[in-house]
Coordinates of N, CA and C in Angstrom, one line a residue:
X1 N 6.2 -17.2 14.7 CA 5.5 -18.2 13.9 C 4.9 -17.4 12.7
X2 N 5.1 -17.9 11.5 CA 4.6 -17.3 10.3 C 3.4 -18.1 9.8
X3 N 2.4 -17.4 9.3 CA 1.2 -18.0 8.7 C 1.0 -17.5 7.3
X4 N 0.7 -18.4 6.4 CA 0.3 -17.9 5.0 C -1.2 -18.1 4.8
X5 N -1.8 -17.1 4.4 CA -3.3 -17.1 4.2 C -3.7 -16.5 2.9
X6 N -4.8 -17.0 2.3 CA -5.4 -16.4 1.2 C -6.2 -15.2 1.8
X7 N -6.1 -14.1 1.2 CA -6.7 -12.9 1.8 C -8.3 -13.1 1.9
X8 N -8.8 -14.0 1.2 CA -10.2 -14.3 1.3 C -10.6 -14.8 2.7
X9 N -9.6 -15.4 3.4 CA -9.8 -15.9 4.7 C -9.9 -14.8 5.8
X10 N -9.4 -13.7 5.5 CA -9.4 -12.5 6.4 C -9.8 -11.3 5.6
X11 N -11.0 -11.1 5.3 CA -11.5 -10.0 4.4 C -11.1 -8.6 5.1
X12 N -11.0 -8.6 6.4 CA -10.7 -7.3 7.1 C -9.3 -6.9 6.7
X13 N -8.5 -7.8 6.2 CA -7.1 -7.4 5.8 C -6.9 -7.0 4.4
X14 N -8.1 -7.0 3.6 CA -8.0 -6.6 2.2 C -7.3 -5.3 1.9
X15 N -7.6 -4.3 2.6 CA -7.0 -2.9 2.3 C -5.5 -2.9 2.6
X16 N -5.2 -3.6 3.7 CA -3.7 -3.7 4.1 C -3.0 -4.5 3.0
X17 N -3.6 -5.5 2.5 CA -3.0 -6.4 1.4 C -2.9 -5.6 0.1
X18 N -3.9 -4.8 -0.2 CA -3.8 -4.0 -1.4 C -2.7 -3.0 -1.3
X19 N -2.6 -2.3 -0.2 CA -1.4 -1.4 0.0 C -0.1 -2.1 0.0
X20 N 0.0 -3.3 0.5 CA 1.2 -4.1 0.5 C 1.7 -4.4 -0.9
X21 N 0.8 -5.0 -1.7 CA 1.1 -5.4 -3.0 C 1.4 -4.2 -3.9
X22 N 0.6 -3.2 -3.8 CA 0.8 -2.0 -4.6 C 2.1 -1.3 -4.3
X23 N 2.4 -1.3 -3.0 CA 3.7 -0.6 -2.6 C 4.9 -1.4 -3.2
X24 N 4.8 -2.7 -3.2 CA 5.9 -3.5 -3.7 C 6.0 -3.5 -5.2
X25 N 4.9 -3.6 -5.9 CA 4.9 -3.8 -7.3 C 4.3 -2.7 -8.2
X26 N 3.5 -1.9 -7.6 CA 2.8 -0.9 -8.4 C 3.5 0.4 -8.7
X27 N 2.8 1.3 -9.4 CA 3.3 2.6 -9.7 C 2.3 3.6 -9.2
X28 N 2.7 4.8 -9.3 CA 1.7 5.9 -8.8 C 0.4 5.8 -9.5
X29 N 0.4 5.3 -10.8 CA -0.8 5.3 -11.6 C -1.5 3.9 -11.6
X30 N -1.0 2.9 -10.8 CA -1.6 1.6 -10.9 C -2.4 1.2 -9.6
X31 N -2.6 2.1 -8.7 CA -3.3 1.7 -7.4 C -4.6 1.1 -7.7
X32 N -5.4 1.7 -8.6 CA -6.8 1.2 -8.8 C -6.7 -0.2 -9.5
X33 N -5.7 -0.4 -10.3 CA -5.6 -1.7 -10.9 C -5.4 -2.8 -9.8
X34 N -4.5 -2.6 -8.9 CA -4.3 -3.6 -7.8 C -5.5 -3.7 -6.9
X35 N -6.1 -2.6 -6.5 CA -7.3 -2.6 -5.7 C -8.4 -3.4 -6.4
X36 N -8.7 -3.1 -7.6 CA -9.8 -3.8 -8.3 C -9.5 -5.3 -8.5
X37 N -8.3 -5.6 -8.9 CA -8.0 -7.0 -9.0 C -8.1 -7.8 -7.7
X38 N -7.6 -7.2 -6.7 CA -7.7 -7.9 -5.4 C -9.1 -8.0 -4.8
X39 N -9.9 -6.9 -5.0 CA -11.3 -6.9 -4.6 C -12.1 -8.0 -5.4
X40 N -11.8 -8.1 -6.6 CA -12.6 -9.0 -7.5 C -12.1 -10.5 -7.1
X41 N -10.9 -10.6 -6.7 CA -10.5 -12.0 -6.3 C -11.2 -12.5 -5.0
X42 N -11.8 -11.5 -4.3 CA -12.5 -11.9 -3.0 C -13.8 -12.6 -3.3
X43 N -14.4 -12.3 -4.4 CA -15.8 -12.8 -4.6 C -16.0 -13.6 -5.9
X44 N -14.9 -14.0 -6.5 CA -15.1 -14.8 -7.7 C -15.2 -16.3 -7.4
X45 N -15.9 -17.1 -8.2 CA -15.9 -18.5 -8.0 C -14.8 -19.2 -8.7
X46 N -14.1 -18.4 -9.6 CA -12.9 -19.0 -10.3 C -11.8 -19.2 -9.3
X47 N -10.9 -20.2 -9.7 CA -9.8 -20.5 -8.7 C -8.6 -19.5 -8.8
X48 N -8.6 -18.6 -9.7 CA -7.7 -17.5 -9.8 C -8.4 -16.3 -10.3
X49 N -8.0 -15.1 -9.9 CA -6.8 -14.8 -9.2 C -7.0 -15.0 -7.7
X50 N -5.8 -15.2 -7.0 CA -5.8 -15.4 -5.6 C -4.5 -14.6 -5.1
X51 N -4.7 -14.0 -3.9 CA -3.6 -13.3 -3.3 C -3.4 -13.8 -1.9
X52 N -2.1 -14.1 -1.6 CA -1.7 -14.7 -0.4 C -0.7 -13.8 0.3
X53 N -0.9 -13.8 1.7 CA 0.1 -13.0 2.5 C 0.7 -13.9 3.5
X54 N 1.9 -13.6 3.9 CA 2.6 -14.3 5.0 C 2.5 -13.3 6.1
X55 N 2.0 -13.8 7.3 CA 1.8 -12.9 8.4 C 2.7 -13.3 9.6
X56 N 3.2 -12.3 10.3 CA 3.7 -12.5 11.6 C 2.8 -11.8 12.5
X57 N 1.9 -12.5 13.2 CA 0.9 -11.8 14.0 C -0.1 -11.2 13.0
X58 N -0.3 -9.9 13.0 CA -1.2 -9.2 12.1 C -0.3 -8.5 11.1
X59 N 1.0 -8.6 11.1 CA 1.8 -7.8 10.2 C 2.1 -8.7 8.9
X60 N 1.9 -8.0 7.8 CA 2.2 -8.7 6.5 C 3.7 -8.6 6.3
X61 N 4.4 -9.7 6.1 CA 5.8 -9.7 5.9 C 6.2 -10.3 4.6
X62 N 5.3 -10.8 3.8 CA 5.5 -11.3 2.5 C 4.2 -11.7 1.8
X63 N 4.4 -12.0 0.5 CA 3.2 -12.4 -0.2 C 3.5 -12.8 -1.6
X64 N 2.4 -13.4 -2.3 CA 2.5 -13.7 -3.7 C 1.1 -13.8 -4.2
X65 N 1.0 -13.9 -5.5 CA -0.3 -14.0 -6.2 C -0.3 -15.2 -7.2
X66 N -1.4 -15.8 -7.4 CA -1.7 -16.7 -8.5 C -2.6 -16.0 -9.5
X67 N -2.2 -15.8 -10.7 CA -2.9 -15.0 -11.7 C -3.2 -15.8 -13.0
X68 N -4.2 -15.3 -13.7 CA -4.4 -15.8 -15.1 C -3.4 -15.3 -16.1
X69 N -2.9 -14.1 -15.9 CA -2.0 -13.5 -16.8 C -1.1 -12.6 -16.0
X70 N 0.2 -12.6 -16.3 CA 1.1 -11.7 -15.6 C 1.5 -10.6 -16.6
X71 N 0.6 -10.2 -17.4 CA 0.7 -9.0 -18.3 C 1.9 -9.2 -19.2
X72 N 2.1 -10.4 -19.8 CA 3.1 -10.6 -20.8 C 2.6 -11.3 -22.0
X73 N 3.4 -11.4 -23.0 CA 3.0 -11.9 -24.3 C 2.6 -13.4 -24.3
X74 N 3.0 -14.2 -23.3 CA 2.7 -15.6 -23.2 C 1.4 -15.9 -22.6
X75 N 0.3 -15.6 -23.4 CA -1.0 -15.8 -22.9 C -1.4 -17.3 -23.1
X76 N -0.5 -18.1 -23.7 CA -0.8 -19.5 -23.8 C -0.5 -20.3 -22.5
X77 N 0.2 -19.6 -21.6 CA 0.6 -20.3 -20.4 C -0.3 -19.8 -19.2
X78 N -0.5 -20.8 -18.2 CA -1.5 -20.5 -17.2 C -1.4 -21.6 -16.1
X79 N -1.5 -21.3 -14.8 CA -1.5 -20.1 -14.1 C -0.1 -19.5 -13.8
X80 N -0.1 -18.2 -13.4 CA 1.1 -17.5 -13.2 C 1.3 -17.3 -11.7
X81 N 2.6 -17.5 -11.3 CA 3.0 -17.1 -9.9 C 3.6 -15.7 -10.1
X82 N 3.1 -14.8 -9.3 CA 3.5 -13.4 -9.4 C 3.6 -12.7 -8.1
X83 N 4.2 -11.6 -8.1 CA 4.3 -10.6 -7.0 C 4.9 -11.2 -5.7
X84 N 5.9 -12.1 -5.9 CA 6.6 -12.6 -4.7 C 7.4 -11.5 -4.1
X85 N 7.2 -11.4 -2.8 CA 8.0 -10.4 -2.0 C 8.1 -10.8 -0.6
X86 N 9.3 -10.6 0.0 CA 9.5 -10.8 1.4 C 10.2 -9.5 1.9
X87 N 9.7 -9.0 3.0 CA 10.3 -7.8 3.6 C 11.8 -8.0 3.8
X88 N 12.5 -7.0 3.5 CA 14.0 -7.1 3.6 C 14.5 -7.7 4.9
X89 N 14.0 -7.2 6.1 CA 14.5 -7.7 7.3 C 14.1 -9.2 7.6
X90 N 13.3 -9.8 6.8 CA 13.0 -11.2 7.0 C 13.6 -12.1 6.0
X91 N 14.4 -11.5 5.1 CA 15.1 -12.3 4.1 C 16.2 -13.2 4.7
X92 N 16.6 -14.2 3.9 CA 17.7 -15.1 4.4 C 17.2 -16.2 5.3
X93 N 15.9 -16.3 5.4 CA 15.3 -17.4 6.2 C 14.4 -18.4 5.4
X94 N 14.6 -18.3 4.1 CA 13.9 -19.2 3.1 C 12.4 -18.9 3.1
X95 N 12.0 -17.7 3.5 CA 10.5 -17.4 3.5 C 10.0 -17.4 2.0
X96 N 10.9 -16.9 1.1 CA 10.5 -16.9 -0.3 C 10.3 -18.3 -0.8
X97 N 11.1 -19.2 -0.4 CA 11.0 -20.6 -0.7 C 9.7 -21.2 -0.1
X98 N 9.4 -20.8 1.1 CA 8.1 -21.3 1.7 C 6.9 -20.7 1.0
X99 N 7.0 -19.5 0.5 CA 5.9 -19.0 -0.3 C 5.7 -19.7 -1.6
X100 N 6.9 -20.0 -2.2 CA 6.8 -20.8 -3.5 C 6.2 -22.2 -3.3
X101 N 6.6 -22.8 -2.2 CA 6.1 -24.2 -1.9 C 4.6 -24.1 -1.6
X102 N 4.2 -23.0 -0.9 CA 2.7 -22.8 -0.7 C 2.0 -22.7 -2.0
X103 N 2.6 -21.9 -2.9 CA 2.0 -21.8 -4.2 C 1.9 -23.1 -5.0
X104 N 2.9 -23.9 -4.9 CA 2.9 -25.2 -5.5 C 1.7 -26.1 -5.0
X105 N 1.6 -26.1 -3.7 CA 0.5 -26.8 -3.0 C -0.8 -26.3 -3.4
X106 N -1.0 -25.0 -3.5 CA -2.3 -24.4 -3.9 C -2.6 -24.8 -5.3
X107 N -1.7 -24.7 -6.2 CA -1.9 -25.0 -7.6 C -2.2 -26.5 -7.8
X108 N -1.5 -27.3 -7.1 CA -1.8 -28.7 -7.2 C -3.3 -29.0 -6.7
X109 N -3.7 -28.4 -5.6 CA -5.1 -28.6 -5.1 C -6.1 -28.1 -6.1
X110 N -5.7 -27.1 -6.9 CA -6.6 -26.6 -7.9 C -6.6 -27.4 -9.2
X111 N -5.8 -28.4 -9.2 CA -5.8 -29.3 -10.4 C -4.8 -29.0 -11.5
X112 N -3.9 -28.1 -11.3 CA -2.9 -27.8 -12.3 C -1.6 -28.6 -12.1
X113 N -0.9 -28.9 -13.2 CA 0.3 -29.6 -13.1 C 1.6 -28.8 -13.4
X114 N 1.3 -27.5 -13.8 CA 2.5 -26.6 -14.0 C 2.1 -25.2 -13.5
X115 N 3.2 -24.4 -13.2 CA 3.0 -23.1 -12.8 C 4.1 -22.3 -13.5
X116 N 3.8 -21.0 -13.8 CA 4.7 -20.2 -14.6 C 5.0 -18.9 -13.9
X117 N 6.1 -18.3 -14.3 CA 6.4 -17.0 -13.8 C 7.3 -16.2 -14.8
X118 N 7.2 -14.9 -14.7 CA 8.2 -14.1 -15.6 C 8.9 -13.2 -14.6
X119 N 10.2 -13.0 -15.0 CA 11.1 -12.2 -14.1 C 12.3 -11.7 -14.9
X120 N 12.9 -10.8 -14.3 CA 14.2 -10.4 -14.9 C 15.4 -10.9 -14.0
X121 N 15.0 -11.6 -12.9 CA 16.0 -12.2 -12.1 C 16.6 -13.5 -12.7
X122 N 17.9 -13.7 -12.4 CA 18.5 -15.0 -12.8 C 19.1 -15.6 -11.6
X123 N 19.1 -16.9 -11.5 CA 19.8 -17.7 -10.5 C 19.0 -17.7 -9.1
X124 N 17.8 -17.1 -9.0 CA 17.0 -17.2 -7.8 C 16.0 -18.3 -7.9
X125 N 15.2 -18.3 -8.9 CA 14.2 -19.3 -9.1 C 14.7 -20.7 -9.4
X126 N 15.8 -20.7 -10.1 CA 16.4 -22.0 -10.5 C 16.8 -22.8 -9.2
X127 N 17.1 -22.1 -8.1 CA 17.4 -22.8 -6.9 C 16.2 -23.6 -6.3
X128 N 15.0 -23.2 -6.8 CA 13.7 -23.8 -6.3 C 13.1 -24.7 -7.4
X129 N 13.9 -25.2 -8.3 CA 13.4 -26.1 -9.4 C 12.6 -25.5 -10.5
X130 N 12.6 -24.2 -10.7 CA 12.0 -23.6 -11.8 C 12.9 -23.8 -13.0
X131 N 12.4 -24.0 -14.2 CA 13.1 -24.2 -15.4 C 12.9 -23.0 -16.4
X132 N 13.9 -22.4 -16.9 CA 13.8 -21.4 -17.9 C 13.3 -22.0 -19.2
X133 N 12.2 -21.4 -19.7 CA 11.7 -22.0 -20.9 C 11.7 -21.0 -22.1
X134 N 12.2 -19.8 -21.9 CA 12.3 -18.9 -23.0 C 11.9 -17.5 -22.6
X135 N 11.8 -16.6 -23.6 CA 11.5 -15.3 -23.3 C 10.1 -14.9 -23.7
X136 N 9.6 -13.8 -23.1 CA 8.3 -13.2 -23.4 C 8.5 -11.7 -23.4
X137 N 7.4 -11.0 -23.6 CA 7.5 -9.5 -23.6 C 6.4 -8.9 -22.8
X138 N 6.7 -7.8 -22.1 CA 5.7 -7.1 -21.3 C 4.9 -6.2 -22.3
X139 N 4.0 -5.5 -21.7 CA 3.2 -4.5 -22.5 C 4.0 -3.4 -23.1
X140 N 5.1 -3.1 -22.4 CA 6.0 -2.0 -23.0 C 7.1 -2.6 -23.8
X141 N 7.0 -3.8 -24.3 CA 8.0 -4.5 -25.1 C 9.3 -4.9 -24.3
X142 N 9.3 -4.8 -23.0 CA 10.5 -5.2 -22.3 C 10.6 -6.7 -22.3
X143 N 11.8 -7.2 -22.6 CA 12.0 -8.7 -22.6 C 12.0 -9.2 -21.2
X144 N 11.4 -10.4 -21.0 CA 11.3 -11.1 -19.7 C 11.7 -12.5 -19.8
X145 N 12.2 -13.1 -18.8 CA 12.5 -14.5 -18.7 C 11.3 -15.2 -18.2
X146 N 10.9 -16.3 -18.9 CA 9.8 -17.1 -18.5 C 10.2 -18.4 -17.9
X147 N 9.7 -18.8 -16.8 CA 10.0 -20.0 -16.1 C 8.8 -20.9 -15.9
X148 N 9.0 -22.2 -15.8 CA 8.0 -23.2 -15.6 C 8.4 -24.1 -14.4
X149 N 7.4 -24.4 -13.7 CA 7.6 -25.4 -12.6 C 6.6 -26.5 -12.7
X150 N 7.2 -27.7 -12.8 CA 6.4 -28.9 -12.8 C 5.9 -29.2 -11.4
X151 N 4.6 -29.4 -11.3 CA 4.0 -29.7 -9.9 C 3.9 -31.2 -9.7

């Protein structure tokens, strides 16, 4: 049985969650960025950022984040779905789809009617009703695909 939680629900898991997200998405020089962002998400009254993990027992097997910005040029768009990851041995079970559905439900509860993401993937998010709306650029000028999901 899998459970998806906001890390705010289990503060004792914060350090494990920081390690998990940083390991999947970070670089050698970005650990403090991930740690600080996730720690701040624990005590803000704002509805984002939020970090969610999928658990099997106490093991993190997947996760995602809802963010104000996904460090790209499209600062006019908000909120962002980011950091989706499912452990390789758990793939093929639609857990990524379950995490996306969870994000949709969370965003709807927060009062938003759209969700955005940026990625270099093609043909994955389209399967879950995301619509390509154009391109944006990362901090290092890398071109990214921007998607929108109507909630």
